Tab-separated table of C-alpha atoms and ligand atoms in Angstrom:
chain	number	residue	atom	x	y	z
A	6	UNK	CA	-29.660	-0.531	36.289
A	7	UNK	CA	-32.882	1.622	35.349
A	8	UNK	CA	-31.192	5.351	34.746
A	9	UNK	CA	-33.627	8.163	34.043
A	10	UNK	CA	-32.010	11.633	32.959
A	11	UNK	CA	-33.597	14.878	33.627
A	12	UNK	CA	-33.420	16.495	30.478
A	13	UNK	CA	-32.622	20.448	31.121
A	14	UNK	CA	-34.228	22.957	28.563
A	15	UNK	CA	-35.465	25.911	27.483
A	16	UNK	CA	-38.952	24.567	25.587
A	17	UNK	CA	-36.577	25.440	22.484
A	18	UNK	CA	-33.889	23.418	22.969
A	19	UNK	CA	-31.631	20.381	24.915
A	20	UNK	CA	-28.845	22.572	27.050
A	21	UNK	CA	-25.725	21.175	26.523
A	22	UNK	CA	-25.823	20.105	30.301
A	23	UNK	CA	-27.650	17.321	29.768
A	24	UNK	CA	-25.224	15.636	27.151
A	25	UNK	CA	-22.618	15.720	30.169
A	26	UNK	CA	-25.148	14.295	32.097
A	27	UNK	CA	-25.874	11.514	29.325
A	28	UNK	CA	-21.968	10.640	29.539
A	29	UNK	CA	-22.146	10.211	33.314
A	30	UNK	CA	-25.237	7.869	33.331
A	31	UNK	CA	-23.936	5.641	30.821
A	32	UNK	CA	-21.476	4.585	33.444
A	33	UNK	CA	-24.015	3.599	35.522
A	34	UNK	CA	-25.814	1.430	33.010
A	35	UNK	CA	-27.453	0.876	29.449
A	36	UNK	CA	-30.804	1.442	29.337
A	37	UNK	CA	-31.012	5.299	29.551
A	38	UNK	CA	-33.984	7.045	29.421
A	39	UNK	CA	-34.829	10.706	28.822
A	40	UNK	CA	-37.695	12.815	30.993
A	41	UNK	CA	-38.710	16.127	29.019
A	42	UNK	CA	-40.928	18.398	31.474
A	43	UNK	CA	-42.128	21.502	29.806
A	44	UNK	CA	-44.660	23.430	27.465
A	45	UNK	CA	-44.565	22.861	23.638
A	46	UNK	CA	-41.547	21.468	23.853
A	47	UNK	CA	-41.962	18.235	21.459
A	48	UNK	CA	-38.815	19.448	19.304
A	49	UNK	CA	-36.296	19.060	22.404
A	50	UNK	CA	-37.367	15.807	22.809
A	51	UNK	CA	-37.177	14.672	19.485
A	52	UNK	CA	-33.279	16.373	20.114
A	53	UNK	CA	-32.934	14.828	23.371
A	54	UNK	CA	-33.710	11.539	21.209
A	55	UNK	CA	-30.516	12.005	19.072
A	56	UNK	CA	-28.335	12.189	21.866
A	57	UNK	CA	-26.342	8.963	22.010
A	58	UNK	CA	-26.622	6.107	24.397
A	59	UNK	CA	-30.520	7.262	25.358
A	60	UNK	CA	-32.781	4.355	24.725
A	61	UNK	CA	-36.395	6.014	24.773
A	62	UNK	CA	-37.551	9.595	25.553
A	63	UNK	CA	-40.826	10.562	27.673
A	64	UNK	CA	-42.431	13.702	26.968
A	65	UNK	CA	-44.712	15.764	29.876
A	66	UNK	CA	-45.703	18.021	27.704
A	67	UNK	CA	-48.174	20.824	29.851
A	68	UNK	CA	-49.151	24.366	30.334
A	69	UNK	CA	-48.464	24.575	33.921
A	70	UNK	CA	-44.495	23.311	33.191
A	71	UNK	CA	-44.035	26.187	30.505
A	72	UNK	CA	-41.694	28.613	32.634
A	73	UNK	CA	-39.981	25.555	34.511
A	74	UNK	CA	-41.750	26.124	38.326
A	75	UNK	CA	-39.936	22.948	40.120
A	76	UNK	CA	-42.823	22.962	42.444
A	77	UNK	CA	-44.954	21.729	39.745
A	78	UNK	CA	-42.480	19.613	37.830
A	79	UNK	CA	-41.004	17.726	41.015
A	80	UNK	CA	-43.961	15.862	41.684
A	81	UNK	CA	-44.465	14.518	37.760
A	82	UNK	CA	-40.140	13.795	38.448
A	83	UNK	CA	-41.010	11.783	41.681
A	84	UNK	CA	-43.923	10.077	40.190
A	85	UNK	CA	-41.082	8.779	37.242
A	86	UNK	CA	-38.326	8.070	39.675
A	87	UNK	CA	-40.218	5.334	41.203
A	88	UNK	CA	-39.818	3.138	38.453
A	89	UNK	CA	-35.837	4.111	37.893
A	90	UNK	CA	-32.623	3.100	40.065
A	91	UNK	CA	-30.620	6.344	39.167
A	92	UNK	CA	-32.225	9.723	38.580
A	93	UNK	CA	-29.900	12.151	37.502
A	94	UNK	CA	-29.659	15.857	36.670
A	95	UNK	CA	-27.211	18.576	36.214
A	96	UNK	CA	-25.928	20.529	38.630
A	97	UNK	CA	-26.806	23.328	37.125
A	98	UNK	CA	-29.547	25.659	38.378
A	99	UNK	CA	-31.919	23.340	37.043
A	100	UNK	CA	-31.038	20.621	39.137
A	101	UNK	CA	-30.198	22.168	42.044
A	102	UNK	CA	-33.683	23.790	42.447
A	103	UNK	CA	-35.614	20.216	41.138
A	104	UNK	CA	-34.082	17.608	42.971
A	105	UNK	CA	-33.740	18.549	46.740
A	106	UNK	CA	-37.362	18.813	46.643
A	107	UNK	CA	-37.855	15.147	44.742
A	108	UNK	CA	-35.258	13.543	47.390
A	109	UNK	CA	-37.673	15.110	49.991
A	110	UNK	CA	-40.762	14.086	48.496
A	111	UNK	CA	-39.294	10.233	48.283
A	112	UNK	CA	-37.532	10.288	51.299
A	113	UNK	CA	-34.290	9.836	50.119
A	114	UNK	CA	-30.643	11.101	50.523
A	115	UNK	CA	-29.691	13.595	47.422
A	116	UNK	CA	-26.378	12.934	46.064
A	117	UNK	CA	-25.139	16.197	45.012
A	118	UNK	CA	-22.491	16.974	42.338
A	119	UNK	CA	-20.667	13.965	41.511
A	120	UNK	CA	-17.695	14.324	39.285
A	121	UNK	CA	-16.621	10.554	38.998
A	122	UNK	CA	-18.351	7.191	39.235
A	123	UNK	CA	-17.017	4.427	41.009
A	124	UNK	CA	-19.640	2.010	40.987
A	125	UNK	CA	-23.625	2.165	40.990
A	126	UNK	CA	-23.487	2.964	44.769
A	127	UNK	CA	-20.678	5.029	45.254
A	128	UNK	CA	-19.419	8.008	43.721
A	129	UNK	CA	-16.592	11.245	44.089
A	130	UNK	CA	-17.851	14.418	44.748
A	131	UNK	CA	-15.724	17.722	45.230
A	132	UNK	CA	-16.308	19.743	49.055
A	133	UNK	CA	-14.911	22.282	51.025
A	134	UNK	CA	-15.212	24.554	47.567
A	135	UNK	CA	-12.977	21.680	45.534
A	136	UNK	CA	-10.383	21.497	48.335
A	137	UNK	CA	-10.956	17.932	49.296
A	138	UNK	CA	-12.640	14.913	47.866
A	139	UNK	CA	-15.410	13.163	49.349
A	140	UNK	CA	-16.223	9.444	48.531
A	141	UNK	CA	-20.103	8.670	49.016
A	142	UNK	CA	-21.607	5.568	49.445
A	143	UNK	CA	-25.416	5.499	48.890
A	144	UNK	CA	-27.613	2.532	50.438
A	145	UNK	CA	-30.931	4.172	49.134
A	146	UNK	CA	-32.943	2.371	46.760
A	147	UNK	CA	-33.047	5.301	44.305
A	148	UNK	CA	-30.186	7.336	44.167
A	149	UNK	CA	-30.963	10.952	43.299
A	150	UNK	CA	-27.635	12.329	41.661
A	151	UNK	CA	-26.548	16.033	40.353
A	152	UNK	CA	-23.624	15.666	38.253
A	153	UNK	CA	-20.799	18.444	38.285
A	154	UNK	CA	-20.869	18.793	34.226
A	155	UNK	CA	-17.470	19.955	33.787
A	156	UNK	CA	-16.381	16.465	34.781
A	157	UNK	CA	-17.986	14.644	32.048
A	158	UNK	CA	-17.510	15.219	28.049
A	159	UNK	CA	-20.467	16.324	26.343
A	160	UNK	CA	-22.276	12.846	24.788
A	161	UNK	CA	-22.453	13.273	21.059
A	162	UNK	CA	-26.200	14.042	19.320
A	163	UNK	CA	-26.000	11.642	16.046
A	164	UNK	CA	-29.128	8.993	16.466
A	165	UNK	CA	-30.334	7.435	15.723
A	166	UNK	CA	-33.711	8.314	17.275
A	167	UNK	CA	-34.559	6.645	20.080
A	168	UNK	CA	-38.543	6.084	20.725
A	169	UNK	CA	-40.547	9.445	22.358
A	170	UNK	CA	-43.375	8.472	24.508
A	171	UNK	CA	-46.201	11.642	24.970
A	172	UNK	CA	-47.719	10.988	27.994
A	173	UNK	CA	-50.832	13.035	29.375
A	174	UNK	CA	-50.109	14.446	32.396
A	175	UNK	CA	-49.832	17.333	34.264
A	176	UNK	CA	-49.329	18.776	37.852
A	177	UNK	CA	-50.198	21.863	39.715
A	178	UNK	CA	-48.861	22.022	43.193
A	179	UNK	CA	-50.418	25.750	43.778
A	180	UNK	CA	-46.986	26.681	45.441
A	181	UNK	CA	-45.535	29.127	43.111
A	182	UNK	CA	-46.543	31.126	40.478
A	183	UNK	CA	-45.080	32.545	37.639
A	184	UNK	CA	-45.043	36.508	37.482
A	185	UNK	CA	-41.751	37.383	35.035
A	186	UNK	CA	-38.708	36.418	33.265
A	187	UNK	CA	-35.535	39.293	34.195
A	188	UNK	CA	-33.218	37.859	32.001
A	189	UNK	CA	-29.752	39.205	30.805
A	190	UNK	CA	-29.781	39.170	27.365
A	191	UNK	CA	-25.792	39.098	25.385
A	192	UNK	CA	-24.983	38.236	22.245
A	193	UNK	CA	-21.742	36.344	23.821
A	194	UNK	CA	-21.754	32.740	24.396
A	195	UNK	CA	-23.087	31.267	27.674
A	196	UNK	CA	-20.760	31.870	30.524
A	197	UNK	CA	-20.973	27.817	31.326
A	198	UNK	CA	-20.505	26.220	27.473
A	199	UNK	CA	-18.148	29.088	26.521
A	200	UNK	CA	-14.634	28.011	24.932
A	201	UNK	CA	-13.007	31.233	26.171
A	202	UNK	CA	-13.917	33.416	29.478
A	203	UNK	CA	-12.639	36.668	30.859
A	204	UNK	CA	-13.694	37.149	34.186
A	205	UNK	CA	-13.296	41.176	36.450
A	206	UNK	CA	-12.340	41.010	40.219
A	207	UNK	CA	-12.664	43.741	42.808
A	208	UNK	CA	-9.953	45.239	40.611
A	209	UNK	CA	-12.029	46.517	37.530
A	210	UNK	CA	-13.193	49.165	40.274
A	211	UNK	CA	-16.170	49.861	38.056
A	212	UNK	CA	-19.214	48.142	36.552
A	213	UNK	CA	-17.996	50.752	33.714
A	214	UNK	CA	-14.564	49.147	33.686
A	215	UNK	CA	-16.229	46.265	32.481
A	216	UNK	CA	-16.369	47.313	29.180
A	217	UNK	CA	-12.597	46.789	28.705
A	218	UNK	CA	-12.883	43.081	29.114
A	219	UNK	CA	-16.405	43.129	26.735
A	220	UNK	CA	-14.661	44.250	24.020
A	221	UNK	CA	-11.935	41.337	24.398
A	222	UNK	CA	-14.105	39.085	24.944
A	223	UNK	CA	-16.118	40.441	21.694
A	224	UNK	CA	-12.958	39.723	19.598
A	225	UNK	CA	-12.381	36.659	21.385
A	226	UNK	CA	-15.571	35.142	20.927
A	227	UNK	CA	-15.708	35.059	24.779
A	228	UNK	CA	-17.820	35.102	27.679
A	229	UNK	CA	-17.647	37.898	30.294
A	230	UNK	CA	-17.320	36.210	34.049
A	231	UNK	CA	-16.824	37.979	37.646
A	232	UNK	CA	-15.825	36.967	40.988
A	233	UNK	CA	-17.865	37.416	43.827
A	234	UNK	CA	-16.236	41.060	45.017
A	235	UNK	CA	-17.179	42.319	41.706
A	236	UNK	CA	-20.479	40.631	42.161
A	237	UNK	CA	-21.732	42.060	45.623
A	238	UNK	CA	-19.792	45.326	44.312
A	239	UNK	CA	-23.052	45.862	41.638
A	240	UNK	CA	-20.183	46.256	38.643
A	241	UNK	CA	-22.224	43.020	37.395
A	242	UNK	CA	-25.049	41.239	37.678
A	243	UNK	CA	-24.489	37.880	39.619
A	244	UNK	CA	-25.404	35.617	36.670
A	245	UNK	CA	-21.206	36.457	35.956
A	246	UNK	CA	-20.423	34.845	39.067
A	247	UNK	CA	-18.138	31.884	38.309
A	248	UNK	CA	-17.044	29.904	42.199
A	249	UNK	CA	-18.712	27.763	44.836
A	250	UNK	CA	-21.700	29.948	44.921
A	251	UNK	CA	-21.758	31.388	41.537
A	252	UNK	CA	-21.208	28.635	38.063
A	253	UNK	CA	-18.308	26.248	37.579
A	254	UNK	CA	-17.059	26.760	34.229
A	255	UNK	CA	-14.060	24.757	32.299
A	256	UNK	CA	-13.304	26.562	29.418
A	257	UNK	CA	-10.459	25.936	26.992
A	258	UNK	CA	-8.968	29.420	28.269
A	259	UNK	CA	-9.927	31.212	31.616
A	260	UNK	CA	-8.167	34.683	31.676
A	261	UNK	CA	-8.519	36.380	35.278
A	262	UNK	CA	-7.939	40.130	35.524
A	263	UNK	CA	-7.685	41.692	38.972
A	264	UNK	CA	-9.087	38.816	40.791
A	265	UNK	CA	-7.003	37.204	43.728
A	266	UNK	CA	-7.336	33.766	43.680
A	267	UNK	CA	-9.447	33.023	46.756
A	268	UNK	CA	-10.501	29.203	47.225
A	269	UNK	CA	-14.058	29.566	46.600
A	270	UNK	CA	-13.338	31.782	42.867
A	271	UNK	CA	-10.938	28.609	42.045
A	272	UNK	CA	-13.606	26.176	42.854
A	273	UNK	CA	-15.818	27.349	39.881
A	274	UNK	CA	-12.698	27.852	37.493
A	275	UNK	CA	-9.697	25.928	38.050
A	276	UNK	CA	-10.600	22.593	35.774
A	277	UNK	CA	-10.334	25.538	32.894
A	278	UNK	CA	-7.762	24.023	30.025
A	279	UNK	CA	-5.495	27.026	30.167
A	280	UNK	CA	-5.747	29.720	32.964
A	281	UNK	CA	-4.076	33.347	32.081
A	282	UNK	CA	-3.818	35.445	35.367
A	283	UNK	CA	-3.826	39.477	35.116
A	284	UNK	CA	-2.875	40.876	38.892
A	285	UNK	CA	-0.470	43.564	39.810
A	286	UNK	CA	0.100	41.930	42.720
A	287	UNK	CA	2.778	39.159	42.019
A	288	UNK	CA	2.019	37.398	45.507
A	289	UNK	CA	-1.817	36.978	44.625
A	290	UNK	CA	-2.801	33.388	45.054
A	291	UNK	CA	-3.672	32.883	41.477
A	292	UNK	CA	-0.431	32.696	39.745
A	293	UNK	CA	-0.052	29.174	41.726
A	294	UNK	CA	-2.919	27.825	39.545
A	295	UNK	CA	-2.504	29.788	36.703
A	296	UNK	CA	-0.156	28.593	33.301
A	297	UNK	CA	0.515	32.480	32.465
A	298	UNK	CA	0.424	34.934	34.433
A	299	UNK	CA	0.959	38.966	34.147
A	300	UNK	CA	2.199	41.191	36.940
A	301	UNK	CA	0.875	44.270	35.636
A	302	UNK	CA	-1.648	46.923	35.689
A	303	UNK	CA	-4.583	46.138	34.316
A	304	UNK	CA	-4.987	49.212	33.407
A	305	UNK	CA	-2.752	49.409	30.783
A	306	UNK	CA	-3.024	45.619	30.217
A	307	UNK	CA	-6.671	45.470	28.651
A	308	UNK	CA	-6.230	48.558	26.484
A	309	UNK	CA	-2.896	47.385	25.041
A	310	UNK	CA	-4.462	43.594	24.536
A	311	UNK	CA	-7.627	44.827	23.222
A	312	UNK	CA	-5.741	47.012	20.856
A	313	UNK	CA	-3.100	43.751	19.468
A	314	UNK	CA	-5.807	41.999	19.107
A	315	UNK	CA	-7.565	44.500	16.589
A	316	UNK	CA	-4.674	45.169	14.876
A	317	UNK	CA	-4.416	41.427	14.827
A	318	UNK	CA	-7.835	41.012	13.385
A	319	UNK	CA	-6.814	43.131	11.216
A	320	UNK	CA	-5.390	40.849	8.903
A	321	UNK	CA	-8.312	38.693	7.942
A	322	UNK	CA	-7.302	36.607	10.302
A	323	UNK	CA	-10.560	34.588	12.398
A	324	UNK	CA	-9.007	34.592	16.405
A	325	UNK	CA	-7.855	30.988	16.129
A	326	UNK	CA	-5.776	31.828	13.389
A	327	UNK	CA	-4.390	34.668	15.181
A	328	UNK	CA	-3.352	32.836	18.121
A	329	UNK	CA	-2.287	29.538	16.558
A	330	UNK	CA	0.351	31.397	14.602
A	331	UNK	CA	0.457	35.033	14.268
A	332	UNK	CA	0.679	36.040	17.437
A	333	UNK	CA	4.192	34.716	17.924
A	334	UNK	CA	5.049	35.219	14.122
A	335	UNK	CA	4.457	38.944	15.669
A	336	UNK	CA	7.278	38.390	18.274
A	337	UNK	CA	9.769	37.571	15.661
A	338	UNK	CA	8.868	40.327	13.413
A	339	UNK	CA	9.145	42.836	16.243
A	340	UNK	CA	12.271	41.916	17.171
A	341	UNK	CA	13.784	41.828	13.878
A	342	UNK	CA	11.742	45.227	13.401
A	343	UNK	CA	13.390	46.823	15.973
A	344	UNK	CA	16.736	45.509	14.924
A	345	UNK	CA	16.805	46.529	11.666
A	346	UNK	CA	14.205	49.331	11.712
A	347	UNK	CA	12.771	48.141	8.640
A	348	UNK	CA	9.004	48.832	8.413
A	349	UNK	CA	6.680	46.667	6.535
A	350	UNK	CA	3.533	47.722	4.880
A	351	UNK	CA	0.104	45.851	6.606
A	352	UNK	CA	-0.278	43.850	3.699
A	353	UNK	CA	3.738	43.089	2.956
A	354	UNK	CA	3.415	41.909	6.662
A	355	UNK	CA	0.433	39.514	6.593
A	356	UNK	CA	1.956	37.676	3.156
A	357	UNK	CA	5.623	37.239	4.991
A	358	UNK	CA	3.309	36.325	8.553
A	359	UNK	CA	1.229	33.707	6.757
A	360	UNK	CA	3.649	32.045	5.193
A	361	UNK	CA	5.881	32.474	8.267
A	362	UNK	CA	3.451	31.109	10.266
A	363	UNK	CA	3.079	28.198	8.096
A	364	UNK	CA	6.719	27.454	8.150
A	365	UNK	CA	7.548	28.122	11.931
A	366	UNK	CA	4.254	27.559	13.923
A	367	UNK	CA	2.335	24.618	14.286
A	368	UNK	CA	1.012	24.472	17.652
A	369	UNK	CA	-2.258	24.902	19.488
A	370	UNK	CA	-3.637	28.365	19.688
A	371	UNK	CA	-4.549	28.485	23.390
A	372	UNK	CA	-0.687	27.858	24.378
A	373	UNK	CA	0.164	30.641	21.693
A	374	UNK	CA	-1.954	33.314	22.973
A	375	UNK	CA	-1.319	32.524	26.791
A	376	UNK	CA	2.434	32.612	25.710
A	377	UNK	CA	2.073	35.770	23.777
A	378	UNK	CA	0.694	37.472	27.094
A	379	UNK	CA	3.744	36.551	28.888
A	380	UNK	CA	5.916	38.133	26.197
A	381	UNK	CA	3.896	40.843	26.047
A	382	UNK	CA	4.847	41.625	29.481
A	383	UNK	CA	8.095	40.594	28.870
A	384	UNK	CA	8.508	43.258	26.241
A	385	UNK	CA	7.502	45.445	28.919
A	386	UNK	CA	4.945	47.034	26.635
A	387	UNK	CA	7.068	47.995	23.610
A	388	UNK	CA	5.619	45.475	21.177
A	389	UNK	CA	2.447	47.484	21.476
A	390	UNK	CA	4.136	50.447	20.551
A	391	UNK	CA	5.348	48.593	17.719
A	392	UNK	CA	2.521	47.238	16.377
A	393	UNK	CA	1.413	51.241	16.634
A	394	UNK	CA	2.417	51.676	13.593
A	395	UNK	CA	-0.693	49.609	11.559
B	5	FAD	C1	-19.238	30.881	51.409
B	5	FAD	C2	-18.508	31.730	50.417
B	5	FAD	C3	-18.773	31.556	49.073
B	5	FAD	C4	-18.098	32.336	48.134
B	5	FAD	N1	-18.347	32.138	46.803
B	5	FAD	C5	-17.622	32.821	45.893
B	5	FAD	C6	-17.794	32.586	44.500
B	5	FAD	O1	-18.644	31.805	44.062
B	5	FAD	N2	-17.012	33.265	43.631
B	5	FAD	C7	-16.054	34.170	44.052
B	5	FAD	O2	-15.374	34.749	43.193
B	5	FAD	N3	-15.891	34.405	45.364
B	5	FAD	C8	-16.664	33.775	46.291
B	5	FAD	N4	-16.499	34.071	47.596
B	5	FAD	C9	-15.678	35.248	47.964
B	5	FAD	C10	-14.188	34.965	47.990
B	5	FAD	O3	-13.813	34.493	49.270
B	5	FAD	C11	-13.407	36.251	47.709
B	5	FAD	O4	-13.786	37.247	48.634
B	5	FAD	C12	-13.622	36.805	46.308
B	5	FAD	O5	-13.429	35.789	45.359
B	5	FAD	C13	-12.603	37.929	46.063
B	5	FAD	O6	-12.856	38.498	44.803
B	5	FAD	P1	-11.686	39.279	44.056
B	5	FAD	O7	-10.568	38.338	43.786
B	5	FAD	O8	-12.314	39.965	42.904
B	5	FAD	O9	-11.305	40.415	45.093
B	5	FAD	P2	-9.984	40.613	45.936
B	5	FAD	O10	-9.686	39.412	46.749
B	5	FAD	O11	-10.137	41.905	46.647
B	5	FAD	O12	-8.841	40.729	44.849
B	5	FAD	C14	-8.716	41.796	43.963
B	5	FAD	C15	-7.422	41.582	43.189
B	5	FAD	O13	-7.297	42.569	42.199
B	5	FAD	C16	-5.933	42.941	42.099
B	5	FAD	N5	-5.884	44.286	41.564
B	5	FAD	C17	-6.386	45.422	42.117
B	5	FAD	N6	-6.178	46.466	41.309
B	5	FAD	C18	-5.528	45.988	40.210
B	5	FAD	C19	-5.039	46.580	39.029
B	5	FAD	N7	-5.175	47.881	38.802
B	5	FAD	N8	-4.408	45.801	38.128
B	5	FAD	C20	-4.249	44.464	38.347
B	5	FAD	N9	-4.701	43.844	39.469
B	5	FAD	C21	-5.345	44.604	40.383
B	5	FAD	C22	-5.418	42.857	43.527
B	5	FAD	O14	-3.992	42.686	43.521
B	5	FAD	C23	-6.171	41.644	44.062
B	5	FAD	O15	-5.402	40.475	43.894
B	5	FAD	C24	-17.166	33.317	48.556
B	5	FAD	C25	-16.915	33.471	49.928
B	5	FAD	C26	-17.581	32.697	50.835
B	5	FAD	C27	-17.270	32.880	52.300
């Protein structure tokens, strides 16, 4: 098999989508090669070089491929695809815009969003919004394939280099032209490669409520996400929509707050590691996917979460420290708090806590903190009123 990988970029650097991608075509076969489309760009191919299992790397290296116009890049992709058995992309926004149009300039069937590999014709692909799984069998002599990234583990980047190729070309199909970039710009990690995401529903009310789950995700180290309500509501713009039509993300922890569950907002979250649910409504469909959830308020939830978590912070403590340990170390010392109505200086508390957590705790963080939720609610609030006192 001849597998050629669209390599998805910035001119700056190799999005993480790609090494997914990498994983997926190795499957498929051994000699792997790399396509780089873009506009000074020579560094991400030298990167995309790095990433294990490719073989060789071409670089299309042009003016008119600078802000990533598909119409333009397509036909330098079809030209390339020719020569390949397996072309495949992301299924990001990058893919989804590039390939439809080189399946239609080559006359072939698309094979959209794969998230297993069963053999070099046939493959698994999520429909009906991750309700049902389809099995596709391809006869085309070039299969054309978008892979559903969340599926596939990240290839590693450790050489050594494989071979880069410049080659002179360049394509204008005088379709589209480039007039701006509107881009969000956040200092938080990328909704899709995030290790933590907090995503508002219809029940934030506000694009101003918003700002409750920014700050937790600030001390989390988080993403912000939305669902679709909150989306066509204007509280956000729809780059936070995670579902069918928005980004499918998997992060280590997804925590939902006032968002329902519906089919299409699980199909772009539910492969998530850990899922924490927020709803006052304890019939809302996503407690049945959910690990933890909390039937409360949010109202009162975020402030009192965003407030433990500073006073956990507090302690020198980085966030994975926090929940691996303290968090539940916390539990203990409230209870015995309240029983013996003993209070502990900050600093008293973090020596006995460390060394507590040391002794008691050695568990994964993402359990911890989803587990700490639950007591919170459990506690019916009090803890926070405890941990008042800092
Ligand atoms: C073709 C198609 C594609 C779609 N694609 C997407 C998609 O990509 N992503 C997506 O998200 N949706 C998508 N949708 C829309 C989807 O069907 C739902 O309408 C949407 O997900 C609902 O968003 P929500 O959960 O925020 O709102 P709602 O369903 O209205 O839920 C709001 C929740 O907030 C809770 N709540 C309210 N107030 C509070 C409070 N004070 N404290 C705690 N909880 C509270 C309520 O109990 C309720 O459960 C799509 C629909 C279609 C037809």
């Amino acid at each position: 098999m001849s597998v050629l990988i669209l390599v998805e970029h910035d001119n700056q650097e190799v999005k993480s989508s790609t090494l997914n991608t990498v994983t997926a075509a190795r499957q498929l076969g051994d000699d792997l090669h790399g396509l780089v489309i873009g506009n000074g760009c020579a560094e991400v191919a030298a990167a995309a070089a790095r990433i294990d299992g490719i073989d060789k790397v071409y670089l299309v290296d042009s003016a008119e491929f600078e802000h990533g116009l598909v119409e333009n890049s397509a036909i330098v992709v079809a030209d390339f695809a020719r020569s390949y058995t397996h072309v495949l992309a992301p299924a990001s926004t990058f893919g989804k815009n590039l390939m439809p149009r080189v399946a239609a300039m080559l006359d072939v069937q698309q094979i959209s969003d794969i998230s297993s590999i069963l053999s070099e014709d046939t493959f698994i692909r999520p429909i009906y919004a991750g309700n049902a799984l389809a099995k596709v069998q391809s006869s085309d002599s070039i299969k054309l394939i978008t892979v559903r990234t969340t599926t596939f583990d990240a290839a590693a980047v450790n050489g050594p280099d494989a071979p880069v190729e410049t080659l002179d070309s360049s394509a204008n199909a005088g379709l589209s032209e480039f007039l701006k970039h509107d881009l969000t710009r956040t200092e938080r990690p990328e909704l899709t490669t995030a290790k933590i995401v907090i995503s508002g529903g219809r029940g934030m009310q506000s694009g101003e409520n918003f700002q409750m789950l920014e700050r937790v995700a600030d001390q989390l180290g988080a993403a912000v996400g939305a669902s679709r309500a909150a989306v066509d509501a204007g509280y956000v713009p729809n780059d936070y929509q995670v579902g069918q039509t928005g980004k499918v993300v998997a992060p280590d922890l997804y925590i939902a707050v006032g968002i329902s569950g519906a089919i299409q907002h699980l199909a772009g979250m539910k492969d998530s590691k850990v899922i924490v649910a927020i709803n006052k409504d304890e019939e809302a469909p996503i407690f049945q996917i959910s690990d933890y959830g909390w039937v409360v308020d949010l109202f009162d939830a975020i402030p009192e979460l965003e407030q433990a978590l500073k006073w956990l912070l507090s302690f020198k403590f980085k966030p994975t420290d926090i929940i691996s340990a303290h968090s539940r170390n916390i539990l203990y010392w409230w209870e015995w708090e309240c029983s013996s109505s003993k209070t502990e200086s900050a600093e008293e508390l973090n020596t006995i806590d460390r060394e507590a957590a040391e002794f008691w705790f050695d568990s994964d963080w993402l359990s911890c903190f989803s587990w700490c939720l639950t007591e919170y609610a459990h506690f019916d609030s009090k803890i926070f009123q405890a941990l008042s006192f800092s």
